[in-house]
mmCIF file of C-alpha atoms in Angstrom:
data_model
loop_
_atom_site.group_PDB
_atom_site.id
_atom_site.type_symbol
_atom_site.label_atom_id
_atom_site.label_comp_id
_atom_site.label_asym_id
_atom_site.label_seq_id
_atom_site.Cartn_x
_atom_site.Cartn_y
_atom_site.Cartn_z
ATOM 1 C CA ARG M 35 -0.578 3.975 -42.326
ATOM 2 C CA MET M 36 0.137 6.075 -39.283
ATOM 3 C CA GLU M 37 -2.050 3.804 -37.132
ATOM 4 C CA GLU M 38 -0.192 0.751 -38.441
ATOM 5 C CA LEU M 39 3.161 2.284 -37.515
ATOM 6 C CA GLN M 40 1.908 3.132 -34.043
ATOM 7 C CA ASN M 41 0.760 -0.473 -33.528
ATOM 8 C CA GLN M 42 4.138 -1.768 -34.654
ATOM 9 C CA ALA M 43 5.947 0.623 -32.301
ATOM 10 C CA LEU M 44 3.678 -0.440 -29.422
ATOM 11 C CA ALA M 45 4.370 -4.108 -30.164
ATOM 12 C CA ILE M 46 8.101 -3.422 -30.191
ATOM 13 C CA ASP M 47 7.854 -1.607 -26.824
ATOM 14 C CA TRP M 48 5.981 -4.503 -25.234
ATOM 15 C CA THR M 49 8.513 -6.957 -26.630
ATOM 16 C CA SER M 50 11.404 -4.908 -25.265
ATOM 17 C CA MET M 51 9.690 -4.568 -21.909
ATOM 18 C CA LEU M 52 9.069 -8.298 -21.719
ATOM 19 C CA GLU M 53 12.683 -8.980 -22.619
ATOM 20 C CA LEU M 54 13.821 -6.494 -19.970
ATOM 21 C CA VAL M 55 11.545 -7.983 -17.330
ATOM 22 C CA LYS M 56 12.714 -11.454 -18.271
ATOM 23 C CA THR M 57 16.355 -10.441 -18.094
ATOM 24 C CA GLN M 58 15.920 -8.552 -14.819
ATOM 25 C CA GLY M 59 13.800 -11.347 -13.350
ATOM 26 C CA VAL M 60 16.413 -13.961 -14.142
ATOM 27 C CA GLU M 61 19.134 -11.729 -12.703
ATOM 28 C CA LEU M 62 17.075 -11.032 -9.590
ATOM 29 C CA ALA M 63 16.349 -14.721 -9.104
ATOM 30 C CA ILE M 64 20.048 -15.530 -9.427
ATOM 31 C CA ASN M 65 20.923 -12.803 -6.907
ATOM 32 C CA VAL M 66 18.280 -14.012 -4.441
ATOM 33 C CA ALA M 67 19.436 -17.602 -4.805
ATOM 34 C CA THR M 68 23.059 -16.509 -4.350
ATOM 35 C CA ALA M 69 22.166 -14.434 -1.281
ATOM 36 C CA ILE M 70 20.325 -17.372 0.283
ATOM 37 C CA ALA M 71 23.253 -19.659 -0.509
ATOM 38 C CA ILE M 72 25.699 -17.147 1.031
ATOM 39 C CA PHE M 73 23.590 -16.935 4.190
ATOM 40 C CA TYR M 74 23.179 -20.676 4.733
ATOM 41 C CA VAL M 75 26.735 -21.571 3.750
ATOM 42 C CA GLY M 76 28.026 -18.736 5.905
ATOM 43 C CA LYS M 77 25.883 -19.957 8.793
ATOM 44 C CA MET M 78 27.392 -23.436 8.458
ATOM 45 C CA VAL M 79 30.919 -22.009 8.307
ATOM 46 C CA VAL M 80 30.253 -19.851 11.383
ATOM 47 C CA GLY M 81 29.021 -22.905 13.270
ATOM 48 C CA MET M 82 32.153 -24.830 12.310
ATOM 49 C CA LEU M 83 34.417 -21.966 13.356
ATOM 50 C CA VAL M 84 32.651 -21.531 16.703
ATOM 51 C CA ARG M 85 32.789 -25.254 17.446
ATOM 52 C CA GLY M 86 36.464 -25.314 16.504
ATOM 53 C CA MET M 87 37.142 -22.369 18.800
ATOM 54 C CA ARG M 88 35.340 -24.092 21.684
ATOM 55 C CA LYS M 89 37.353 -27.271 21.188
ATOM 56 C CA VAL M 90 40.609 -25.318 21.204
ATOM 57 C CA MET M 91 39.589 -23.493 24.395
ATOM 58 C CA GLN M 92 38.558 -26.771 26.033
ATOM 59 C CA LYS M 93 41.942 -28.319 25.210
ATOM 60 C CA GLN M 94 43.635 -25.280 26.723
ATOM 61 C CA GLU M 95 41.436 -25.765 29.818
ATOM 62 C CA ILE M 96 40.053 -22.257 29.517
ATOM 63 C CA ASP M 97 37.491 -21.295 32.139
ATOM 64 C CA LYS M 98 33.959 -22.395 31.163
ATOM 65 C CA THR M 99 32.586 -18.900 31.642
ATOM 66 C CA LEU M 100 35.129 -17.367 29.269
ATOM 67 C CA GLU M 101 34.567 -20.164 26.745
ATOM 68 C CA THR M 102 30.798 -19.574 26.581
ATOM 69 C CA PHE M 103 31.109 -15.799 26.472
ATOM 70 C CA VAL M 104 33.714 -15.756 23.675
ATOM 71 C CA SER M 105 31.809 -18.359 21.641
ATOM 72 C CA ASN M 106 28.539 -16.419 21.798
ATOM 73 C CA LEU M 107 30.238 -13.135 20.967
ATOM 74 C CA MET M 108 32.138 -14.709 18.061
ATOM 75 C CA ARG M 109 28.945 -16.254 16.661
ATOM 76 C CA MET M 110 27.089 -12.947 16.848
ATOM 77 C CA VAL M 111 29.828 -10.936 15.094
ATOM 78 C CA LEU M 112 30.343 -13.495 12.321
ATOM 79 C CA MET M 113 26.606 -13.802 11.669
ATOM 80 C CA VAL M 114 26.349 -10.021 11.259
ATOM 81 C CA ILE M 115 29.131 -10.183 8.649
ATOM 82 C CA VAL M 116 27.381 -13.037 6.833
ATOM 83 C CA ALA M 117 24.074 -11.141 6.841
ATOM 84 C CA ILE M 118 25.714 -8.024 5.388
ATOM 85 C CA ALA M 119 27.396 -10.111 2.667
ATOM 86 C CA ALA M 120 24.056 -11.712 1.766
ATOM 87 C CA ILE M 121 22.258 -8.365 1.660
ATOM 88 C CA SER M 122 24.937 -6.814 -0.568
ATOM 89 C CA GLN M 123 24.394 -9.645 -3.073
ATOM 90 C CA LEU M 124 20.810 -8.388 -3.547
ATOM 91 C CA GLY M 125 22.128 -5.050 -4.767
ATOM 92 C CA ILE M 126 21.318 -3.149 -1.606
ATOM 93 C CA GLU M 127 23.877 -0.491 -0.747
ATOM 94 C CA THR M 128 25.515 -1.819 2.398
ATOM 95 C CA THR M 129 27.054 1.546 3.291
ATOM 96 C CA SER M 130 23.689 3.152 3.821
ATOM 97 C CA PHE M 131 22.432 -0.012 5.463
ATOM 98 C CA ILE M 132 25.304 0.038 7.963
ATOM 99 C CA ALA M 133 24.632 3.729 8.639
ATOM 100 C CA ILE M 134 20.951 2.993 9.316
ATOM 101 C CA PHE M 135 21.911 0.039 11.473
ATOM 102 C CA GLY M 136 24.369 2.193 13.420
ATOM 103 C CA ALA M 137 21.774 4.917 13.978
ATOM 104 C CA ALA M 138 19.258 2.340 15.147
ATOM 105 C CA GLY M 139 21.883 0.791 17.407
ATOM 106 C CA LEU M 140 22.629 4.205 18.916
ATOM 107 C CA SER M 141 18.948 4.779 19.642
ATOM 108 C CA VAL M 142 18.565 1.359 21.190
ATOM 109 C CA GLY M 143 21.765 1.883 23.157
ATOM 110 C CA LEU M 144 20.470 5.127 24.655
ATOM 111 C CA ALA M 145 17.253 3.377 25.620
ATOM 112 C CA LEU M 146 19.109 0.439 27.164
ATOM 113 C CA GLN M 147 21.892 2.169 29.072
ATOM 114 C CA GLY M 148 21.398 -0.065 32.104
ATOM 115 C CA SER M 149 21.624 -3.234 30.024
ATOM 116 C CA LEU M 150 24.751 -1.954 28.282
ATOM 117 C CA SER M 151 26.390 -1.218 31.619
ATOM 118 C CA ASN M 152 25.573 -4.773 32.707
ATOM 119 C CA PHE M 153 27.040 -6.051 29.431
ATOM 120 C CA ALA M 154 30.231 -4.043 30.018
ATOM 121 C CA ALA M 155 30.393 -5.396 33.581
ATOM 122 C CA GLY M 156 29.971 -8.922 32.191
ATOM 123 C CA VAL M 157 32.932 -8.343 29.868
ATOM 124 C CA LEU M 158 35.024 -7.148 32.834
ATOM 125 C CA ILE M 159 34.024 -10.212 34.866
ATOM 126 C CA VAL M 160 35.074 -12.510 32.030
ATOM 127 C CA LEU M 161 38.359 -10.675 31.458
ATOM 128 C CA PHE M 162 39.486 -10.155 35.058
ATOM 129 C CA ARG M 163 37.640 -13.125 36.603
ATOM 130 C CA PRO M 164 37.065 -11.905 40.176
ATOM 131 C CA TYR M 165 35.041 -15.099 40.531
ATOM 132 C CA ARG M 166 34.247 -18.231 38.546
ATOM 133 C CA VAL M 167 31.482 -20.772 38.296
ATOM 134 C CA GLY M 168 31.452 -22.824 41.502
ATOM 135 C CA ASP M 169 32.964 -20.107 43.727
ATOM 136 C CA PHE M 170 31.212 -19.011 46.906
ATOM 137 C CA ILE M 171 31.079 -15.219 46.823
ATOM 138 C CA GLU M 172 29.434 -12.266 48.477
ATOM 139 C CA GLY M 173 28.551 -9.249 46.356
ATOM 140 C CA ALA M 174 25.774 -6.666 46.007
ATOM 141 C CA GLY M 175 24.547 -7.776 49.433
ATOM 142 C CA ILE M 176 24.009 -11.382 48.266
ATOM 143 C CA ALA M 177 26.043 -14.458 49.247
ATOM 144 C CA GLY M 178 25.926 -17.734 47.353
ATOM 145 C CA VAL M 179 27.596 -20.180 44.988
ATOM 146 C CA VAL M 180 28.063 -18.938 41.404
ATOM 147 C CA GLU M 181 26.072 -21.161 39.042
ATOM 148 C CA GLN M 182 26.277 -19.118 35.835
ATOM 149 C CA VAL M 183 28.000 -15.976 34.604
ATOM 150 C CA GLN M 184 25.891 -14.671 31.738
ATOM 151 C CA ILE M 185 26.379 -11.633 29.527
ATOM 152 C CA LEU M 186 24.057 -9.436 31.599
ATOM 153 C CA THR M 187 23.584 -11.266 34.889
ATOM 154 C CA THR M 188 25.200 -13.624 37.394
ATOM 155 C CA VAL M 189 23.154 -16.512 38.788
ATOM 156 C CA LEU M 190 23.803 -17.402 42.442
ATOM 157 C CA ARG M 191 22.550 -20.296 44.587
ATOM 158 C CA THR M 192 22.172 -19.396 48.239
ATOM 159 C CA GLY M 193 22.811 -21.702 51.171
ATOM 160 C CA ASP M 194 19.084 -22.432 51.524
ATOM 161 C CA ASN M 195 18.925 -23.339 47.796
ATOM 162 C CA LYS M 196 17.370 -20.160 46.442
ATOM 163 C CA ARG M 197 18.255 -19.050 42.911
ATOM 164 C CA ILE M 198 19.100 -15.354 42.768
ATOM 165 C CA ILE M 199 19.851 -13.477 39.540
ATOM 166 C CA VAL M 200 21.988 -10.376 40.105
ATOM 167 C CA PRO M 201 22.811 -7.788 37.387
ATOM 168 C CA ASN M 202 26.524 -7.786 36.638
ATOM 169 C CA GLY M 203 26.691 -4.030 37.037
ATOM 170 C CA GLN M 204 25.538 -4.184 40.655
ATOM 171 C CA ILE M 205 28.118 -6.836 41.512
ATOM 172 C CA MET M 206 30.995 -4.954 39.870
ATOM 173 C CA ASP M 207 29.956 -1.728 41.626
ATOM 174 C CA SER M 208 30.082 -3.415 45.035
ATOM 175 C CA ILE M 209 32.787 -5.045 47.140
ATOM 176 C CA ILE M 210 33.223 -8.674 46.048
ATOM 177 C CA THR M 211 34.298 -11.220 48.646
ATOM 178 C CA ASN M 212 35.397 -14.504 47.091
ATOM 179 C CA TYR M 213 35.574 -17.173 49.785
ATOM 180 C CA SER M 214 36.733 -19.849 47.320
ATOM 181 C CA ALA M 215 39.574 -17.973 45.644
ATOM 182 C CA ASN M 216 42.337 -19.396 47.857
ATOM 183 C CA GLU M 217 43.017 -23.041 48.640
ATOM 184 C CA THR M 218 43.185 -22.530 52.415
ATOM 185 C CA ARG M 219 41.305 -20.458 54.986
ATOM 186 C CA ARG M 220 41.754 -19.634 58.631
ATOM 187 C CA VAL M 221 39.017 -20.477 61.113
ATOM 188 C CA ASP M 222 38.748 -17.660 63.674
ATOM 189 C CA MET M 223 37.250 -18.713 67.010
ATOM 190 C CA ILE M 224 37.106 -17.073 70.435
ATOM 191 C CA VAL M 225 36.911 -19.364 73.469
ATOM 192 C CA GLY M 226 36.163 -17.792 76.838
ATOM 193 C CA VAL M 227 37.057 -19.431 80.171
ATOM 194 C CA SER M 228 36.608 -18.434 83.771
ATOM 195 C CA TYR M 229 39.163 -16.304 85.619
ATOM 196 C CA SER M 230 39.539 -19.161 88.084
ATOM 197 C CA ASP M 231 40.569 -21.723 85.429
ATOM 198 C CA ASP M 232 44.170 -22.817 84.851
ATOM 199 C CA LEU M 233 45.220 -21.094 81.615
ATOM 200 C CA ASP M 234 48.027 -23.574 80.926
ATOM 201 C CA LYS M 235 45.557 -26.434 81.177
ATOM 202 C CA VAL M 236 43.150 -24.652 78.826
ATOM 203 C CA ARG M 237 45.936 -24.113 76.298
ATOM 204 C CA LYS M 238 46.943 -27.791 76.489
ATOM 205 C CA VAL M 239 43.362 -28.967 75.939
ATOM 206 C CA LEU M 240 42.958 -26.725 72.900
ATOM 207 C CA GLU M 241 46.251 -27.970 71.456
ATOM 208 C CA GLU M 242 45.109 -31.578 71.864
ATOM 209 C CA LEU M 243 41.798 -30.864 70.140
ATOM 210 C CA VAL M 244 43.582 -29.242 67.208
ATOM 211 C CA ALA M 245 46.082 -32.095 66.902
ATOM 212 C CA ALA M 246 43.289 -34.681 66.947
ATOM 213 C CA ASP M 247 41.532 -33.214 63.884
ATOM 214 C CA GLU M 248 43.254 -34.436 60.703
ATOM 215 C CA ARG M 249 41.555 -31.749 58.610
ATOM 216 C CA ILE M 250 43.480 -29.002 60.385
ATOM 217 C CA LEU M 251 46.726 -28.152 58.588
ATOM 218 C CA GLU M 252 50.081 -28.211 60.315
ATOM 219 C CA ASP M 253 51.441 -25.420 58.127
ATOM 220 C CA PRO M 254 50.577 -22.644 58.791
ATOM 221 C CA ALA M 255 50.520 -23.504 62.458
ATOM 222 C CA CYS M 256 47.420 -22.963 64.543
ATOM 223 C CA THR M 257 47.446 -19.878 66.770
ATOM 224 C CA ILE M 258 46.320 -20.364 70.379
ATOM 225 C CA ALA M 259 46.764 -17.316 72.582
ATOM 226 C CA VAL M 260 45.118 -15.213 75.279
ATOM 227 C CA SER M 261 43.602 -12.249 73.468
ATOM 228 C CA GLU M 262 41.540 -10.412 76.060
ATOM 229 C CA LEU M 263 40.781 -10.103 79.742
ATOM 230 C CA ALA M 264 37.099 -9.438 79.258
ATOM 231 C CA ASP M 265 34.417 -8.439 81.771
ATOM 232 C CA SER M 266 33.304 -11.998 82.512
ATOM 233 C CA SER M 267 35.936 -14.253 80.941
ATOM 234 C CA VAL M 268 39.492 -14.739 79.814
ATOM 235 C CA ASN M 269 39.284 -15.042 76.041
ATOM 236 C CA PHE M 270 41.505 -17.317 73.960
ATOM 237 C CA VAL M 271 41.815 -16.984 70.202
ATOM 238 C CA LEU M 272 41.824 -20.305 68.375
ATOM 239 C CA ARG M 273 42.888 -19.937 64.725
ATOM 240 C CA PRO M 274 43.497 -23.196 62.846
ATOM 241 C CA TRP M 275 44.134 -23.300 59.078
ATOM 242 C CA VAL M 276 42.113 -25.678 56.899
ATOM 243 C CA ASN M 277 41.461 -26.411 53.245
ATOM 244 C CA THR M 278 38.720 -24.126 51.973
ATOM 245 C CA PRO M 279 36.110 -26.894 51.421
ATOM 246 C CA ASP M 280 36.569 -28.017 55.070
ATOM 247 C CA TYR M 281 36.026 -24.576 56.607
ATOM 248 C CA TRP M 282 32.481 -24.832 57.938
ATOM 249 C CA ASN M 283 32.684 -28.500 58.962
ATOM 250 C CA VAL M 284 35.834 -27.866 60.992
ATOM 251 C CA LYS M 285 34.355 -24.756 62.599
ATOM 252 C CA PHE M 286 31.171 -26.546 63.663
ATOM 253 C CA ASP M 287 32.906 -29.753 64.798
ATOM 254 C CA LEU M 288 35.632 -27.924 66.700
ATOM 255 C CA THR M 289 33.110 -25.734 68.519
ATOM 256 C CA GLU M 290 31.234 -28.823 69.683
ATOM 257 C CA ALA M 291 34.469 -30.614 70.630
ATOM 258 C CA VAL M 292 35.604 -27.659 72.762
ATOM 259 C CA LYS M 293 32.363 -27.637 74.752
ATOM 260 C CA LYS M 294 32.396 -31.401 75.378
ATOM 261 C CA ARG M 295 36.081 -31.488 76.318
ATOM 262 C CA PHE M 296 35.773 -28.487 78.639
ATOM 263 C CA ASP M 297 32.880 -30.168 80.437
ATOM 264 C CA LYS M 298 34.972 -33.314 80.833
ATOM 265 C CA GLU M 299 38.011 -31.394 82.122
ATOM 266 C CA GLY M 300 35.979 -29.210 84.477
ATOM 267 C CA ILE M 301 36.803 -26.030 82.575
ATOM 268 C CA SER M 302 33.964 -23.535 82.733
ATOM 269 C CA ILE M 303 32.702 -21.329 79.925
ATOM 270 C CA PRO M 304 31.301 -18.313 81.784
ATOM 271 C CA PHE M 305 28.261 -16.336 80.734
ATOM 272 C CA PRO M 306 27.971 -12.560 81.176
ATOM 273 C CA GLN M 307 27.446 -11.678 84.833
ATOM 274 C CA GLN M 308 27.626 -8.722 87.197
ATOM 275 C CA ASP M 309 28.419 -8.414 90.882
ATOM 276 C CA VAL M 310 25.949 -6.200 92.739
ATOM 277 C CA HIS M 311 27.133 -4.665 96.023
ATOM 278 C CA LEU M 312 24.530 -3.332 98.488
ATOM 279 C CA TYR M 313 25.475 -0.704 101.050
ATOM 280 C CA LYS M 314 23.273 0.245 104.001
ATOM 281 C CA ALA M 315 22.913 3.963 104.316
ATOM 282 C CA ASP M 316 22.984 5.561 107.791
#
Protein backbone atom coordinates (compact mmCIF):
# COMPACT_ATOMS: atom_id res chain seq x y z
CA ARG A 1 0.00 0.00 0.00
CA MET A 2 2.83 2.33 0.87
CA GLU A 3 4.51 1.62 -2.49
CA GLU A 4 1.25 2.37 -4.30
CA LEU A 5 0.94 5.72 -2.53
CA GLN A 6 4.52 6.60 -3.39
CA ASN A 7 3.87 5.83 -7.07
CA GLN A 8 0.76 8.00 -7.04
CA ALA A 9 2.66 10.87 -5.40
CA LEU A 10 5.46 10.52 -7.97
CA ALA A 11 2.93 10.59 -10.81
CA ILE A 12 1.35 13.71 -9.35
CA ASP A 13 4.77 15.40 -9.08
CA TRP A 14 5.60 14.64 -12.71
CA THR A 15 2.20 15.92 -13.79
CA SER A 16 2.68 19.14 -11.84
CA MET A 17 6.18 19.56 -13.21
CA LEU A 18 4.97 19.04 -16.76
CA GLU A 19 2.18 21.55 -16.21
CA LEU A 20 4.68 24.02 -14.76
CA VAL A 21 7.12 23.53 -17.62
CA LYS A 22 4.29 23.90 -20.10
CA THR A 23 3.05 27.06 -18.44
CA GLN A 24 6.53 28.55 -18.11
CA GLY A 25 7.44 27.51 -21.66
CA VAL A 26 4.38 29.19 -23.10
CA GLU A 27 5.07 32.31 -21.05
CA LEU A 28 8.73 32.32 -22.09
CA ALA A 29 7.81 31.88 -25.74
CA ILE A 30 5.35 34.77 -25.51
CA ASN A 31 7.99 36.96 -23.84
CA VAL A 32 10.61 36.07 -26.47
CA ALA A 33 8.16 36.74 -29.28
CA THR A 34 7.17 40.05 -27.67
CA ALA A 35 10.81 41.04 -27.19
CA ILE A 36 11.59 40.28 -30.84
CA ALA A 37 8.51 42.23 -31.92
CA ILE A 38 9.55 45.19 -29.72
CA PHE A 39 13.04 45.17 -31.22
CA TYR A 40 11.98 45.02 -34.87
CA VAL A 41 9.07 47.43 -34.50
CA GLY A 42 11.29 49.77 -32.50
CA LYS A 43 13.96 49.53 -35.19
CA MET A 44 11.40 50.51 -37.83
CA VAL A 45 10.16 53.41 -35.70
CA VAL A 46 13.73 54.60 -35.11
CA GLY A 47 14.39 54.53 -38.85
CA MET A 48 11.25 56.57 -39.50
CA LEU A 49 12.16 59.11 -36.83
CA VAL A 50 15.73 59.48 -38.13
CA ARG A 51 14.55 59.91 -41.71
CA GLY A 52 11.98 62.46 -40.58
CA MET A 53 14.65 64.36 -38.68
CA ARG A 54 16.93 64.40 -41.74
CA LYS A 55 14.13 65.72 -43.94
CA VAL A 56 13.38 68.50 -41.46
CA MET A 57 17.07 69.45 -41.29
CA GLN A 58 17.34 69.40 -45.09
CA LYS A 59 14.35 71.73 -45.39
CA GLN A 60 15.97 74.06 -42.88
CA GLU A 61 19.15 73.91 -45.00
CA ILE A 62 21.19 72.68 -42.06
CA ASP A 63 24.85 72.01 -42.78
CA LYS A 64 25.40 68.49 -44.18
CA THR A 65 28.01 67.70 -41.55
CA LEU A 66 25.65 68.56 -38.69
CA GLU A 67 22.82 66.63 -40.35
CA THR A 68 24.85 63.41 -40.60
CA PHE A 69 26.30 63.71 -37.11
CA VAL A 70 22.93 64.35 -35.41
CA SER A 71 21.22 61.58 -37.38
CA ASN A 72 23.84 58.98 -36.44
CA LEU A 73 23.84 60.03 -32.80
CA MET A 74 20.03 59.98 -32.66
CA ARG A 75 19.90 56.51 -34.22
CA MET A 76 22.45 55.15 -31.75
CA VAL A 77 20.67 56.53 -28.66
CA LEU A 78 17.22 55.37 -29.76
CA MET A 79 18.47 51.88 -30.63
CA VAL A 80 19.98 51.54 -27.14
CA ILE A 81 16.58 52.43 -25.66
CA VAL A 82 14.84 49.89 -27.90
CA ALA A 83 17.35 47.18 -26.95
CA ILE A 84 16.84 47.84 -23.23
CA ALA A 85 13.04 47.69 -23.67
CA ALA A 86 13.34 44.37 -25.51
CA ILE A 87 15.65 42.90 -22.88
CA SER A 88 13.35 43.95 -20.03
CA GLN A 89 10.50 42.05 -21.72
CA LEU A 90 12.51 38.83 -21.21
CA GLY A 91 12.43 39.35 -17.46
CA ILE A 92 16.03 40.46 -17.16
CA GLU A 93 16.57 43.14 -14.54
CA THR A 94 17.48 46.20 -16.57
CA THR A 95 18.87 48.07 -13.56
CA SER A 96 21.67 45.59 -13.08
CA PHE A 97 22.11 45.35 -16.83
CA ILE A 98 22.54 49.13 -17.11
CA ALA A 99 25.03 49.04 -14.21
CA ILE A 100 27.05 46.31 -15.96
CA PHE A 101 26.85 48.22 -19.22
CA GLY A 102 28.02 51.40 -17.49
CA ALA A 103 30.95 49.61 -15.85
CA ALA A 104 31.93 48.08 -19.18
CA GLY A 105 31.60 51.48 -20.84
CA LEU A 106 33.86 53.02 -18.20
CA SER A 107 36.50 50.36 -18.80
CA VAL A 108 36.32 50.80 -22.54
CA GLY A 109 36.41 54.56 -22.11
CA LEU A 110 39.61 54.39 -20.08
CA ALA A 111 41.16 52.19 -22.74
CA LEU A 112 40.07 54.51 -25.55
CA GLN A 113 40.86 57.93 -24.11
CA GLY A 114 42.36 59.12 -27.39
CA SER A 115 39.29 58.08 -29.37
CA LEU A 116 37.00 59.77 -26.85
CA SER A 117 38.98 62.99 -27.11
CA ASN A 118 38.61 62.81 -30.90
CA PHE A 119 34.88 62.20 -30.45
CA ALA A 120 34.60 65.24 -28.16
CA ALA A 121 36.56 67.30 -30.71
CA GLY A 122 34.17 66.09 -33.42
CA VAL A 123 31.22 67.30 -31.34
CA LEU A 124 32.90 70.71 -30.95
CA ILE A 125 33.55 70.91 -34.70
CA VAL A 126 29.89 70.17 -35.42
CA LEU A 127 28.64 72.65 -32.82
CA PHE A 128 30.97 75.58 -33.49
CA ARG A 129 31.72 74.80 -37.16
CA PRO A 130 35.20 76.32 -37.58
CA TYR A 131 35.06 74.74 -41.03
CA ARG A 132 32.59 72.90 -43.24
CA VAL A 133 32.66 70.38 -46.04
CA GLY A 134 34.14 72.06 -49.12
CA ASP A 135 36.24 74.62 -47.21
CA PHE A 136 39.96 74.93 -47.85
CA ILE A 137 41.66 74.88 -44.45
CA GLU A 138 45.03 74.49 -42.82
CA GLY A 139 45.24 72.67 -39.50
CA ALA A 140 47.53 70.23 -37.67
CA GLY A 141 50.19 71.06 -40.27
CA ILE A 142 47.98 69.87 -43.16
CA ALA A 143 46.32 72.02 -45.84
CA GLY A 144 43.52 70.80 -48.06
CA VAL A 145 39.83 70.83 -48.96
CA VAL A 146 37.50 69.28 -46.37
CA GLU A 147 35.75 66.26 -47.89
CA GLN A 148 34.18 64.73 -44.78
CA VAL A 149 33.81 65.58 -41.11
CA GLN A 150 33.32 62.28 -39.31
CA ILE A 151 32.79 61.55 -35.63
CA LEU A 152 36.47 60.81 -34.98
CA THR A 153 38.33 62.17 -37.99
CA THR A 154 38.33 64.83 -40.71
CA VAL A 155 39.10 63.81 -44.29
CA LEU A 156 41.09 66.34 -46.35
CA ARG A 157 42.02 66.39 -50.05
CA THR A 158 45.32 68.10 -50.74
CA GLY A 159 46.14 70.19 -53.79
CA ASP A 160 47.95 67.25 -55.41
CA ASN A 161 44.86 65.04 -54.82
CA LYS A 162 46.05 63.09 -51.81
CA ARG A 163 43.48 61.92 -49.25
CA ILE A 164 44.60 62.64 -45.70
CA ILE A 165 42.67 61.55 -42.61
CA VAL A 166 43.40 63.73 -39.57
CA PRO A 167 42.12 62.99 -36.02
CA ASN A 168 39.70 65.68 -34.89
CA GLY A 169 41.59 66.14 -31.65
CA GLN A 170 44.78 67.16 -33.44
CA ILE A 171 42.94 69.72 -35.57
CA MET A 172 41.12 71.27 -32.60
CA ASP A 173 44.38 71.45 -30.63
CA SER A 174 46.09 73.38 -33.42
CA ILE A 175 45.57 76.75 -35.08
CA ILE A 176 42.92 76.42 -37.81
CA THR A 177 43.18 78.68 -40.85
CA ASN A 178 40.01 78.65 -42.94
CA TYR A 179 40.73 80.21 -46.33
CA SER A 180 37.13 79.75 -47.51
CA ALA A 181 35.29 81.25 -44.55
CA ASN A 182 34.91 84.74 -46.06
CA GLU A 183 33.53 85.64 -49.47
CA THR A 184 36.47 87.87 -50.43
CA ARG A 185 40.24 87.76 -49.99
CA ARG A 186 43.09 90.16 -50.56
CA VAL A 187 45.93 89.21 -52.88
CA ASP A 188 49.22 90.47 -51.41
CA MET A 189 51.97 91.02 -53.98
CA ILE A 190 55.31 92.83 -53.86
CA VAL A 191 56.64 94.27 -57.13
CA GLY A 192 60.21 95.54 -57.19
CA VAL A 193 61.51 98.07 -59.74
CA SER A 194 64.84 99.70 -60.34
CA TYR A 195 65.88 102.91 -58.57
CA SER A 196 66.25 104.50 -61.99
CA ASP A 197 62.62 103.83 -63.03
CA ASP A 198 59.90 106.49 -62.98
CA LEU A 199 57.74 105.64 -59.95
CA ASP A 200 54.72 107.54 -61.27
CA LYS A 201 54.87 105.53 -64.49
CA VAL A 202 55.12 102.28 -62.52
CA ARG A 203 52.09 103.23 -60.44
CA LYS A 204 50.09 104.08 -63.58
CA VAL A 205 50.95 100.76 -65.22
CA LEU A 206 49.90 98.81 -62.14
CA GLU A 207 46.63 100.74 -61.95
CA GLU A 208 45.89 99.91 -65.60
CA LEU A 209 46.59 96.21 -65.04
CA VAL A 210 44.25 96.14 -62.05
CA ALA A 211 41.50 97.98 -63.93
CA ALA A 212 41.78 95.60 -66.88
CA ASP A 213 41.04 92.49 -64.79
CA GLU A 214 37.28 92.15 -64.26
CA ARG A 215 37.77 89.66 -61.43
CA ILE A 216 39.35 92.31 -59.23
CA LEU A 217 36.77 94.06 -57.04
CA GLU A 218 36.34 97.81 -57.01
CA ASP A 219 35.28 97.82 -53.36
CA PRO A 220 37.44 97.54 -51.33
CA ALA A 221 39.80 99.48 -53.53
CA CYS A 222 43.15 98.05 -54.54
CA THR A 223 46.16 99.38 -52.64
CA ILE A 224 49.18 100.41 -54.72
CA ALA A 225 51.95 102.07 -52.74
CA VAL A 226 55.71 102.23 -52.27
CA SER A 227 56.45 100.05 -49.26
CA GLU A 228 60.23 99.80 -49.08
CA LEU A 229 63.48 101.20 -50.39
CA ALA A 230 65.26 97.87 -50.44
CA ASP A 231 68.91 97.04 -51.11
CA SER A 232 68.44 96.42 -54.84
CA SER A 233 64.95 97.70 -55.66
CA VAL A 234 62.11 100.03 -54.86
CA ASN A 235 59.28 97.78 -53.72
CA PHE A 236 55.61 98.43 -54.45
CA VAL A 237 52.82 96.64 -52.64
CA LEU A 238 49.98 95.55 -54.90
CA ARG A 239 46.90 94.45 -52.92
CA PRO A 240 43.75 93.83 -54.98
CA TRP A 241 40.59 92.30 -53.48
CA VAL A 242 38.93 89.35 -55.22
CA ASN A 243 36.22 86.78 -54.61
CA THR A 244 37.67 83.85 -52.69
CA PRO A 245 37.34 81.29 -55.54
CA ASP A 246 39.31 83.65 -57.85
CA TYR A 247 42.26 84.13 -55.49
CA TRP A 248 44.91 81.89 -57.03
CA ASN A 249 43.93 82.53 -60.66
CA VAL A 250 44.14 86.29 -60.16
CA LYS A 251 47.46 86.02 -58.33
CA PHE A 252 49.05 83.90 -61.06
CA ASP A 253 47.59 85.88 -63.98
CA LEU A 254 48.45 89.25 -62.46
CA THR A 255 52.04 88.21 -61.77
CA GLU A 256 52.47 87.19 -65.41
CA ALA A 257 50.75 90.37 -66.65
CA VAL A 258 53.08 92.57 -64.57
CA LYS A 259 56.19 90.95 -66.05
CA LYS A 260 54.96 91.22 -69.65
CA ARG A 261 53.77 94.81 -69.26
CA PHE A 262 56.98 95.91 -67.54
CA ASP A 263 59.01 94.44 -70.39
CA LYS A 264 56.86 96.32 -72.89
CA GLU A 265 57.14 99.62 -70.98
CA GLY A 266 60.88 99.27 -70.39
CA ILE A 267 60.47 99.00 -66.63
CA SER A 268 63.13 96.78 -65.10
CA ILE A 269 62.66 94.25 -62.32
CA PRO A 270 66.09 94.18 -60.66
CA PHE A 271 67.72 91.12 -59.17
CA PRO A 272 69.87 91.22 -56.02
CA GLN A 273 73.24 92.81 -56.76
CA GLN A 274 76.22 94.34 -54.99
CA ASP A 275 78.69 97.03 -55.95
CA VAL A 276 82.29 96.05 -55.25
CA HIS A 277 84.82 98.88 -54.87
CA LEU A 278 88.55 98.10 -55.22
CA TYR A 279 91.14 100.36 -53.64
CA LYS A 280 94.86 100.17 -54.42
CA ALA A 281 96.93 100.14 -51.30
CA ASP A 282 100.18 102.15 -51.19
